[in-house]
mmCIF file of C-alpha atoms (C1' of nucleotides) in Angstrom:
data_model
loop_
_atom_site.group_PDB
_atom_site.id
_atom_site.type_symbol
_atom_site.label_atom_id
_atom_site.label_comp_id
_atom_site.label_asym_id
_atom_site.label_seq_id
_atom_site.Cartn_x
_atom_site.Cartn_y
_atom_site.Cartn_z
ATOM 1 C CA UNK A 1 15.796 -84.351 29.723
ATOM 2 C CA UNK A 2 15.445 -81.350 32.068
ATOM 3 C CA UNK A 3 14.868 -78.853 29.507
ATOM 4 C CA UNK A 4 17.408 -76.349 30.367
ATOM 5 C CA UNK A 5 21.116 -77.996 30.526
ATOM 6 C CA UNK A 6 23.496 -75.476 29.404
ATOM 7 C CA UNK A 7 24.798 -77.648 26.440
ATOM 8 C CA UNK A 8 23.299 -75.164 23.977
ATOM 9 C CA UNK A 9 23.127 -76.779 20.476
ATOM 10 C CA UNK A 10 23.399 -74.587 17.494
ATOM 11 C CA UNK A 11 19.769 -74.987 16.663
ATOM 12 C CA UNK A 12 17.889 -71.902 17.349
ATOM 13 C CA UNK A 13 14.628 -74.162 17.598
ATOM 14 C CA UNK A 14 15.969 -75.842 20.246
ATOM 15 C CA UNK A 15 17.013 -72.774 22.193
ATOM 16 C CA UNK A 16 13.673 -71.602 22.023
ATOM 17 C CA UNK A 17 12.059 -74.926 23.142
ATOM 18 C CA UNK A 18 14.431 -74.784 26.143
ATOM 19 C CA UNK A 19 12.502 -71.990 27.407
ATOM 20 C CA UNK A 20 8.889 -72.414 26.468
ATOM 21 C CA UNK A 21 8.921 -76.257 25.550
ATOM 22 C CA UNK A 22 6.041 -77.431 27.339
ATOM 23 C CA UNK A 23 2.231 -77.180 26.910
ATOM 24 C CA UNK A 24 1.395 -75.508 30.177
ATOM 25 C CA UNK A 25 3.851 -72.951 29.698
ATOM 26 C CA UNK A 26 2.371 -71.865 26.221
ATOM 27 C CA UNK A 27 -1.133 -72.058 27.553
ATOM 28 C CA UNK A 28 -0.102 -69.765 30.521
ATOM 29 C CA UNK A 29 1.258 -67.212 28.009
ATOM 30 C CA UNK A 30 -1.760 -67.449 26.104
ATOM 31 C CA UNK A 31 -3.992 -66.531 29.036
ATOM 32 C CA UNK A 32 -1.736 -63.799 30.269
ATOM 33 C CA UNK A 33 -2.282 -62.383 26.841
ATOM 34 C CA UNK A 34 -6.073 -62.739 27.139
ATOM 35 C CA UNK A 35 -5.732 -60.649 30.369
ATOM 36 C CA UNK A 36 -5.869 -63.493 32.812
ATOM 37 C CA UNK A 37 -3.119 -62.575 34.787
ATOM 38 C CA UNK A 38 -3.431 -63.476 38.276
ATOM 39 C CA UNK A 39 -2.833 -67.129 40.091
ATOM 40 C CA UNK A 40 -6.445 -67.899 40.358
ATOM 41 C CA UNK A 41 -7.490 -66.931 37.232
ATOM 42 C CA UNK A 42 -4.954 -69.205 35.830
ATOM 43 C CA UNK A 43 -5.543 -72.063 37.810
ATOM 44 C CA UNK A 44 -9.207 -72.027 37.033
ATOM 45 C CA UNK A 45 -9.133 -71.163 33.588
ATOM 46 C CA UNK A 46 -6.429 -73.884 32.814
ATOM 47 C CA UNK A 47 -7.324 -76.499 35.204
ATOM 48 C CA UNK A 48 -3.832 -76.899 36.333
ATOM 49 C CA UNK A 49 -2.907 -78.274 39.743
ATOM 50 C CA UNK A 50 -1.586 -75.482 42.168
ATOM 51 C CA UNK A 51 1.706 -76.981 42.528
ATOM 52 C CA UNK A 52 2.239 -77.643 38.945
ATOM 53 C CA UNK A 53 1.049 -73.820 38.043
ATOM 54 C CA UNK A 54 3.562 -72.532 40.690
ATOM 55 C CA UNK A 55 6.444 -74.240 39.101
ATOM 56 C CA UNK A 56 5.499 -73.450 35.687
ATOM 57 C CA UNK A 57 5.426 -69.936 36.495
ATOM 58 C CA UNK A 58 8.621 -69.899 38.451
ATOM 59 C CA UNK A 59 10.576 -71.480 35.341
ATOM 60 C CA UNK A 60 8.850 -68.863 32.980
ATOM 61 C CA UNK A 61 9.906 -66.047 35.494
ATOM 62 C CA UNK A 62 13.388 -67.491 35.459
ATOM 63 C CA UNK A 63 13.163 -67.969 31.661
ATOM 64 C CA UNK A 64 12.672 -64.207 31.432
ATOM 65 C CA UNK A 65 9.049 -64.398 29.698
ATOM 66 C CA UNK A 66 7.043 -63.273 32.812
ATOM 67 C CA UNK A 67 7.361 -60.939 35.585
ATOM 68 C CA UNK A 68 5.699 -61.004 38.891
ATOM 69 C CA UNK A 69 4.207 -57.722 39.778
ATOM 70 C CA UNK A 70 2.564 -56.749 43.068
ATOM 71 C CA UNK A 71 -0.863 -55.249 42.269
ATOM 72 C CA UNK A 72 -1.977 -54.956 46.042
ATOM 73 C CA UNK A 73 0.269 -54.246 49.205
ATOM 74 C CA UNK A 74 -2.645 -55.174 51.586
ATOM 75 C CA UNK A 75 -3.234 -57.715 51.403
ATOM 76 C CA UNK A 76 -0.276 -58.640 49.331
ATOM 77 C CA UNK A 77 -1.210 -59.854 46.250
ATOM 78 C CA UNK A 78 0.756 -60.286 42.826
ATOM 79 C CA UNK A 79 0.053 -60.730 39.010
ATOM 80 C CA UNK A 80 2.192 -62.025 36.650
ATOM 81 C CA UNK A 81 2.853 -59.999 33.347
ATOM 82 C CA UNK A 82 4.511 -60.850 29.992
ATOM 83 C CA UNK A 83 7.962 -59.559 29.548
ATOM 84 C CA UNK A 84 9.143 -58.091 26.082
ATOM 85 C CA UNK A 85 10.512 -61.432 25.427
ATOM 86 C CA UNK A 86 6.950 -63.065 26.332
ATOM 87 C CA UNK A 87 5.382 -60.718 24.192
ATOM 88 C CA UNK A 88 7.726 -61.404 21.248
ATOM 89 C CA UNK A 89 6.170 -65.355 21.742
ATOM 90 C CA UNK A 90 2.562 -64.219 21.126
ATOM 91 C CA UNK A 91 2.808 -64.092 17.313
ATOM 92 C CA UNK A 92 3.836 -67.901 17.525
ATOM 93 C CA UNK A 93 0.887 -68.488 19.659
ATOM 94 C CA UNK A 94 -1.387 -66.994 17.202
ATOM 95 C CA UNK A 95 0.667 -69.107 14.111
ATOM 96 C CA UNK A 96 0.375 -72.502 16.261
ATOM 97 C CA UNK A 97 -3.485 -71.484 16.716
ATOM 98 C CA UNK A 98 -3.873 -70.884 12.871
ATOM 99 C CA UNK A 99 -2.464 -74.373 12.765
ATOM 100 C CA UNK A 100 -4.634 -75.811 15.181
ATOM 101 C CA UNK A 101 -7.473 -74.293 13.611
ATOM 102 C CA UNK A 102 -6.855 -75.714 10.215
ATOM 103 C CA UNK A 103 -5.825 -79.214 11.053
ATOM 104 C CA UNK A 104 -7.915 -79.922 14.167
ATOM 105 C CA UNK A 105 -10.558 -76.995 13.724
ATOM 106 C CA UNK A 106 -13.870 -78.831 14.514
ATOM 107 C CA UNK A 107 -16.551 -76.678 16.314
ATOM 108 C CA UNK A 108 -16.448 -73.044 17.253
ATOM 109 C CA UNK A 109 -13.135 -71.589 18.021
ATOM 110 C CA UNK A 110 -11.964 -68.512 19.517
ATOM 111 C CA UNK A 111 -10.362 -66.093 16.918
ATOM 112 C CA UNK A 112 -8.664 -62.817 17.324
ATOM 113 C CA UNK A 113 -9.926 -59.564 15.557
ATOM 114 C CA UNK A 114 -8.023 -56.477 14.363
ATOM 115 C CA UNK A 115 -9.456 -53.801 16.179
ATOM 116 C CA UNK A 116 -9.540 -51.488 13.504
ATOM 117 C CA UNK A 117 -10.581 -53.417 10.568
ATOM 118 C CA UNK A 118 -12.980 -55.689 12.288
ATOM 119 C CA UNK A 119 -11.709 -58.537 10.722
ATOM 120 C CA UNK A 120 -10.550 -62.100 12.070
ATOM 121 C CA UNK A 121 -6.774 -62.035 11.728
ATOM 122 C CA UNK A 122 -5.040 -64.856 9.388
ATOM 123 C CA UNK A 123 -1.362 -65.259 10.783
ATOM 124 C CA UNK A 124 1.017 -66.357 8.267
ATOM 125 C CA UNK A 125 4.774 -66.810 8.722
ATOM 126 C CA UNK A 126 6.534 -65.096 6.144
ATOM 127 C CA UNK A 127 10.072 -64.135 5.004
ATOM 128 C CA UNK A 128 10.538 -60.704 6.112
ATOM 129 C CA UNK A 129 13.032 -60.250 3.395
ATOM 130 C CA UNK A 130 10.735 -61.506 0.422
ATOM 131 C CA UNK A 131 7.403 -61.179 2.148
ATOM 132 C CA UNK A 132 6.721 -64.697 0.672
ATOM 133 C CA UNK A 133 5.420 -67.065 2.809
ATOM 134 C CA UNK A 134 7.503 -69.685 4.324
ATOM 135 C CA UNK A 135 6.771 -73.121 2.386
ATOM 136 C CA UNK A 136 6.408 -71.090 -0.920
ATOM 137 C CA UNK A 137 10.154 -70.822 -1.836
ATOM 138 C CA UNK A 138 12.840 -73.454 -1.468
ATOM 139 C CA UNK A 139 15.120 -73.101 1.420
ATOM 140 C CA UNK A 140 18.361 -74.892 2.515
ATOM 141 C CA UNK A 141 20.200 -75.303 5.806
ATOM 142 C CA UNK A 142 23.184 -73.681 6.746
ATOM 143 C CA UNK A 143 25.486 -74.854 9.376
ATOM 144 C CA UNK A 144 28.025 -72.944 11.451
ATOM 145 C CA UNK A 145 31.540 -73.977 10.567
ATOM 146 C CA UNK B 1 -3.251 -83.843 31.574
ATOM 147 C CA UNK B 2 -2.813 -86.558 29.114
ATOM 148 C CA UNK B 3 -2.756 -84.397 25.931
ATOM 149 C CA UNK B 4 -5.044 -86.110 23.690
ATOM 150 C CA UNK B 5 -8.567 -86.248 25.569
ATOM 151 C CA UNK B 6 -11.767 -85.316 23.497
ATOM 152 C CA UNK B 7 -12.787 -82.477 25.601
ATOM 153 C CA UNK B 8 -12.038 -80.016 22.941
ATOM 154 C CA UNK B 9 -11.744 -76.616 24.219
ATOM 155 C CA UNK B 10 -12.657 -73.770 21.970
ATOM 156 C CA UNK B 11 -8.911 -72.460 21.805
ATOM 157 C CA UNK B 12 -6.951 -73.350 18.704
ATOM 158 C CA UNK B 13 -3.841 -72.899 20.366
ATOM 159 C CA UNK B 14 -4.771 -75.807 22.648
ATOM 160 C CA UNK B 15 -5.840 -77.844 19.615
ATOM 161 C CA UNK B 16 -2.675 -77.161 18.218
ATOM 162 C CA UNK B 17 -0.761 -78.063 21.029
ATOM 163 C CA UNK B 18 -2.898 -81.311 21.863
ATOM 164 C CA UNK B 19 -1.005 -82.774 18.699
ATOM 165 C CA UNK B 20 2.605 -81.498 18.734
ATOM 166 C CA UNK B 21 2.872 -79.989 22.379
ATOM 167 C CA UNK B 22 6.332 -81.517 23.676
ATOM 168 C CA UNK B 23 9.771 -80.589 22.919
ATOM 169 C CA UNK B 24 10.815 -84.133 21.397
ATOM 170 C CA UNK B 25 7.698 -84.020 18.951
ATOM 171 C CA UNK B 26 8.665 -80.584 17.432
ATOM 172 C CA UNK B 27 12.428 -81.404 17.358
ATOM 173 C CA UNK B 28 11.737 -84.596 15.189
ATOM 174 C CA UNK B 29 9.587 -82.256 12.816
ATOM 175 C CA UNK B 30 12.827 -80.200 12.647
ATOM 176 C CA UNK B 31 15.082 -83.183 11.809
ATOM 177 C CA UNK B 32 12.698 -84.683 9.208
ATOM 178 C CA UNK B 33 12.892 -81.093 7.776
ATOM 179 C CA UNK B 34 16.370 -81.233 7.561
ATOM 180 C CA UNK B 35 16.602 -84.486 5.777
ATOM 181 C CA UNK B 36 17.113 -86.816 8.710
ATOM 182 C CA UNK B 37 14.182 -89.270 8.185
ATOM 183 C CA UNK B 38 15.188 -92.472 9.663
ATOM 184 C CA UNK B 39 15.366 -93.814 13.001
ATOM 185 C CA UNK B 40 18.797 -94.402 13.802
ATOM 186 C CA UNK B 41 19.489 -90.736 12.203
ATOM 187 C CA UNK B 42 16.882 -89.418 14.199
ATOM 188 C CA UNK B 43 17.951 -91.329 17.415
ATOM 189 C CA UNK B 44 21.437 -90.267 17.120
ATOM 190 C CA UNK B 45 20.892 -86.631 16.242
ATOM 191 C CA UNK B 46 18.596 -86.065 19.040
ATOM 192 C CA UNK B 47 20.369 -88.146 21.751
ATOM 193 C CA UNK B 48 16.859 -89.583 22.786
ATOM 194 C CA UNK B 49 16.494 -92.836 24.272
ATOM 195 C CA UNK B 50 14.937 -95.359 21.830
ATOM 196 C CA UNK B 51 11.699 -96.293 23.556
ATOM 197 C CA UNK B 52 10.927 -92.585 23.662
ATOM 198 C CA UNK B 53 11.735 -91.963 20.099
ATOM 199 C CA UNK B 54 9.342 -94.825 19.062
ATOM 200 C CA UNK B 55 6.596 -93.385 21.399
ATOM 201 C CA UNK B 56 6.988 -90.015 19.892
ATOM 202 C CA UNK B 57 7.053 -91.501 16.256
ATOM 203 C CA UNK B 58 3.690 -93.347 16.992
ATOM 204 C CA UNK B 59 1.962 -90.299 18.194
ATOM 205 C CA UNK B 60 2.987 -88.000 15.761
ATOM 206 C CA UNK B 61 2.088 -90.804 13.438
ATOM 207 C CA UNK B 62 -1.516 -90.949 15.149
ATOM 208 C CA UNK B 63 -1.660 -87.582 15.143
ATOM 209 C CA UNK B 64 -1.280 -87.281 11.052
ATOM 210 C CA UNK B 65 2.062 -85.258 11.315
ATOM 211 C CA UNK B 66 4.071 -87.898 9.769
ATOM 212 C CA UNK B 67 3.927 -91.084 7.914
ATOM 213 C CA UNK B 68 5.965 -93.952 7.866
ATOM 214 C CA UNK B 69 7.264 -95.136 4.290
ATOM 215 C CA UNK B 70 9.152 -98.465 3.777
ATOM 216 C CA UNK B 71 12.301 -97.725 1.612
ATOM 217 C CA UNK B 72 13.807 -100.939 1.411
ATOM 218 C CA UNK B 73 11.853 -104.283 1.138
ATOM 219 C CA UNK B 74 14.974 -106.557 2.236
ATOM 220 C CA UNK B 75 16.283 -105.769 4.572
ATOM 221 C CA UNK B 76 12.469 -104.019 5.965
ATOM 222 C CA UNK B 77 13.346 -100.717 6.521
ATOM 223 C CA UNK B 78 11.220 -97.735 7.101
ATOM 224 C CA UNK B 79 11.666 -94.043 7.282
ATOM 225 C CA UNK B 80 9.214 -91.171 8.533
ATOM 226 C CA UNK B 81 8.266 -88.353 6.077
ATOM 227 C CA UNK B 82 6.310 -85.314 7.045
ATOM 228 C CA UNK B 83 2.507 -85.209 5.688
ATOM 229 C CA UNK B 84 0.942 -82.079 4.586
ATOM 230 C CA UNK B 85 -0.124 -81.196 8.325
ATOM 231 C CA UNK B 86 3.513 -81.826 9.076
ATOM 232 C CA UNK B 87 4.831 -79.426 6.565
ATOM 233 C CA UNK B 88 2.214 -76.949 7.389
ATOM 234 C CA UNK B 89 4.121 -76.855 11.029
ATOM 235 C CA UNK B 90 7.452 -76.108 9.579
ATOM 236 C CA UNK B 91 6.724 -72.285 9.409
ATOM 237 C CA UNK B 92 6.082 -72.308 13.046
ATOM 238 C CA UNK B 93 9.312 -73.968 13.573
ATOM 239 C CA UNK B 94 11.081 -71.264 11.863
ATOM 240 C CA UNK B 95 9.151 -68.579 14.138
ATOM 241 C CA UNK B 96 10.255 -70.530 17.157
ATOM 242 C CA UNK B 97 13.743 -70.585 15.752
ATOM 243 C CA UNK B 98 13.714 -66.669 15.046
ATOM 244 C CA UNK B 99 12.493 -66.227 18.689
ATOM 245 C CA UNK B 100 15.180 -68.425 20.040
ATOM 246 C CA UNK B 101 17.899 -66.578 18.049
ATOM 247 C CA UNK B 102 16.610 -63.140 19.122
ATOM 248 C CA UNK B 103 16.132 -64.194 22.858
ATOM 249 C CA UNK B 104 18.742 -67.137 23.464
ATOM 250 C CA UNK B 105 21.054 -66.752 20.457
ATOM 251 C CA UNK B 106 24.564 -66.655 21.716
ATOM 252 C CA UNK B 107 26.892 -68.398 19.428
ATOM 253 C CA UNK B 108 26.949 -69.631 16.163
ATOM 254 C CA UNK B 109 23.393 -70.879 14.998
ATOM 255 C CA UNK B 110 22.053 -72.718 11.944
ATOM 256 C CA UNK B 111 20.205 -70.745 9.608
ATOM 257 C CA UNK B 112 17.744 -71.163 6.702
ATOM 258 C CA UNK B 113 18.700 -69.558 3.583
ATOM 259 C CA UNK B 114 16.435 -68.791 0.551
ATOM 260 C CA UNK B 115 18.100 -70.811 -2.232
ATOM 261 C CA UNK B 116 17.340 -68.089 -4.899
ATOM 262 C CA UNK B 117 18.030 -64.845 -3.272
ATOM 263 C CA UNK B 118 21.141 -66.638 -0.982
ATOM 264 C CA UNK B 119 20.024 -64.497 2.203
ATOM 265 C CA UNK B 120 19.003 -66.184 5.343
ATOM 266 C CA UNK B 121 15.329 -65.887 5.799
ATOM 267 C CA UNK B 122 13.826 -63.851 8.857
ATOM 268 C CA UNK B 123 10.773 -65.463 9.771
ATOM 269 C CA UNK B 124 7.549 -62.942 10.872
ATOM 270 C CA UNK B 125 4.224 -63.600 11.741
ATOM 271 C CA UNK B 126 1.908 -61.370 9.876
ATOM 272 C CA UNK B 127 -1.759 -61.355 9.454
ATOM 273 C CA UNK B 128 -2.532 -62.449 6.033
ATOM 274 C CA UNK B 129 -5.324 -59.610 5.658
ATOM 275 C CA UNK B 130 -3.113 -56.598 6.409
ATOM 276 C CA UNK B 131 0.315 -57.889 6.009
ATOM 277 C CA UNK B 132 1.174 -56.223 9.105
ATOM 278 C CA UNK B 133 3.387 -58.101 11.642
ATOM 279 C CA UNK B 134 1.527 -59.347 14.655
ATOM 280 C CA UNK B 135 1.929 -57.314 17.415
ATOM 281 C CA UNK B 136 1.904 -54.281 15.504
ATOM 282 C CA UNK B 137 -1.851 -53.366 15.379
ATOM 283 C CA UNK B 138 -4.205 -53.915 18.419
ATOM 284 C CA UNK B 139 -6.230 -56.995 18.586
ATOM 285 C CA UNK B 140 -9.023 -58.384 20.691
ATOM 286 C CA UNK B 141 -10.398 -62.029 21.272
ATOM 287 C CA UNK B 142 -13.599 -62.831 20.017
ATOM 288 C CA UNK B 143 -14.992 -65.873 22.034
ATOM 289 C CA UNK B 144 -17.541 -68.295 20.216
ATOM 290 C CA UNK B 145 -21.195 -67.845 21.565
ATOM 291 C "C1'" DA C 1 -14.175 -63.703 66.181
ATOM 292 C "C1'" DC C 2 -15.096 -66.089 62.204
ATOM 293 C "C1'" DA C 3 -16.033 -67.104 57.298
ATOM 294 C "C1'" DG C 4 -13.985 -66.242 53.120
ATOM 295 C "C1'" DT C 5 -10.730 -64.762 49.387
ATOM 296 C "C1'" DC C 6 -6.209 -65.164 47.389
ATOM 297 C "C1'" DA C 7 -1.746 -67.305 46.483
ATOM 298 C "C1'" DC C 8 0.442 -70.388 47.441
ATOM 299 C "C1'" DT C 9 3.160 -75.051 49.768
ATOM 300 C "C1'" DA C 10 3.529 -80.233 51.319
ATOM 301 C "C1'" DT C 11 2.340 -84.765 50.596
ATOM 302 C "C1'" DC C 12 1.839 -88.752 48.178
ATOM 303 C "C1'" DA C 13 0.031 -91.296 44.116
ATOM 304 C "C1'" DT C 14 0.401 -91.870 39.205
ATOM 305 C "C1'" DT C 15 2.297 -91.022 35.032
ATOM 306 C "C1'" DT C 16 5.990 -90.128 31.967
ATOM 307 C "C1'" DT C 17 10.861 -90.031 30.772
ATOM 308 C "C1'" DG C 18 15.299 -92.159 30.374
ATOM 309 C "C1'" DC C 19 19.221 -95.471 30.606
ATOM 310 C "C1'" DA C 20 20.625 -99.728 29.350
ATOM 311 C "C1'" DA C 21 20.351 -104.363 27.837
ATOM 312 C "C1'" DG C 22 18.133 -107.460 24.694
ATOM 313 C "C1'" DT C 23 15.566 -108.953 20.094
ATOM 314 C "C1'" DG C 24 14.838 -110.030 15.352
ATOM 315 C "C1'" DA C 25 15.318 -109.355 10.405
ATOM 316 C "C1'" DC C 26 18.557 -108.977 7.611
ATOM 317 C "C1'" DC C 27 23.513 -108.240 4.809
ATOM 318 C "C1'" DC C 28 28.109 -109.146 4.075
ATOM 319 C "C1'" DG C 29 32.867 -111.214 4.265
ATOM 320 C "C1'" DA C 30 35.863 -115.295 5.409
ATOM 321 C "C1'" DT D 1 27.759 -121.063 6.973
ATOM 322 C "C1'" DC D 2 29.282 -119.073 10.823
ATOM 323 C "C1'" DG D 3 30.152 -114.877 13.068
ATOM 324 C "C1'" DG D 4 30.196 -109.911 13.013
ATOM 325 C "C1'" DG D 5 27.509 -105.646 11.822
ATOM 326 C "C1'" DT D 6 23.610 -102.404 11.091
ATOM 327 C "C1'" DC D 7 18.819 -100.874 11.376
ATOM 328 C "C1'" DA D 8 14.746 -100.669 14.038
ATOM 329 C "C1'" DC D 9 13.003 -101.321 17.203
ATOM 330 C "C1'" DT D 10 11.042 -103.836 22.567
ATOM 331 C "C1'" DT D 11 11.641 -104.760 27.692
ATOM 332 C "C1'" DG D 12 12.739 -103.938 32.301
ATOM 333 C "C1'" DC D 13 13.353 -100.813 35.536
ATOM 334 C "C1'" DA D 14 14.955 -96.477 37.951
ATOM 335 C "C1'" DA D 15 14.272 -91.691 38.020
ATOM 336 C "C1'" DA D 16 12.069 -87.460 37.429
ATOM 337 C "C1'" DA D 17 7.922 -84.987 36.421
ATOM 338 C "C1'" DT D 18 3.067 -84.517 37.040
ATOM 339 C "C1'" DG D 19 -1.270 -84.341 39.278
ATOM 340 C "C1'" DA D 20 -5.000 -84.561 43.056
ATOM 341 C "C1'" DT D 21 -5.505 -83.295 47.428
ATOM 342 C "C1'" DA D 22 -5.124 -80.995 51.591
ATOM 343 C "C1'" DG D 23 -3.207 -77.500 54.495
ATOM 344 C "C1'" DT D 24 -1.015 -72.998 55.127
ATOM 345 C "C1'" DG D 25 -0.787 -67.644 55.720
ATOM 346 C "C1'" DA D 26 -1.996 -63.066 55.155
ATOM 347 C "C1'" DC D 27 -5.296 -60.691 54.795
ATOM 348 C "C1'" DT D 28 -10.466 -58.486 54.350
ATOM 349 C "C1'" DG D 29 -15.250 -57.571 55.746
ATOM 350 C "C1'" DT D 30 -19.017 -58.605 58.786
#
DNA sequence: ACAGTCACTATCATTTTGCAAGTGACCCGA
DNA sequence: TCGGGTCACTTGCAAAATGATAGTGACTGT
């Protein structure tokens, strides 16, 4: 499967994964969030081959999650920044991180700290309607027509 | 990168992705949640090649997200069920779905309904400490030693 | 002029994915 | 009991993606 064919199914999860459905893409978003925005920073941080990094950056750009910005004219140098769609994805990264910590969390792990309270955040997915964590109330699926 | 080498980094996101870091795995979890638990159901629902499905089911089983259960002795038939770790991952699917709906949501999409209230859920990742959605308060990263 | 950095591209081997066909255990009807 | 039919796969092979390594171009600083 190519990952971005245009037979859009009715599943929003699939829709999401069409755009960020691979490991490197997600790790790139994580690094951009951490402040590593330049090609060389990403390459060394991730240990990714340069051709692969280029391709991932291109697809993420095309998917509208990141954008290239020139930070130096001479010499011409670019950095990659998260777009709004990209920033919107960050909470999901945090949720994945929380899951990884819980189910594969041996050893010391990076955490995110709330700057104001100083406490490590504990990401949870809740239903904005009820405030209840997902999984705590019964749900059913509703399929279009 | 193979995806499950044992150089575990300190990033919990990476730790999570080591175990579910590909499109098919996530789509399989989605289908199991929807009640499609048998091999043939998954294969036809996903349109996946049988050898790939077998491999994904094997790696998900090895990763502890799903488990095989015999539902018929004669003929011998198995189904796949989510483990606790697998169920723990479902809220993340919902969050990915919400993101997909927002950023790639043209057309009619499947939704999840709270059985008690009848309303479509609106998944949001919040910090369990403050209740605030992630992204609404400044955060910093803390790296181990 | 020459080394060094950054941001890549090009080439090619390896790995993974995907398609199509086949297999084995069983059930069911004629 | 012989021939389909279903389910849950496996096997073989082609196509695509990934990864390692080397090279390129635009500069800068000495």
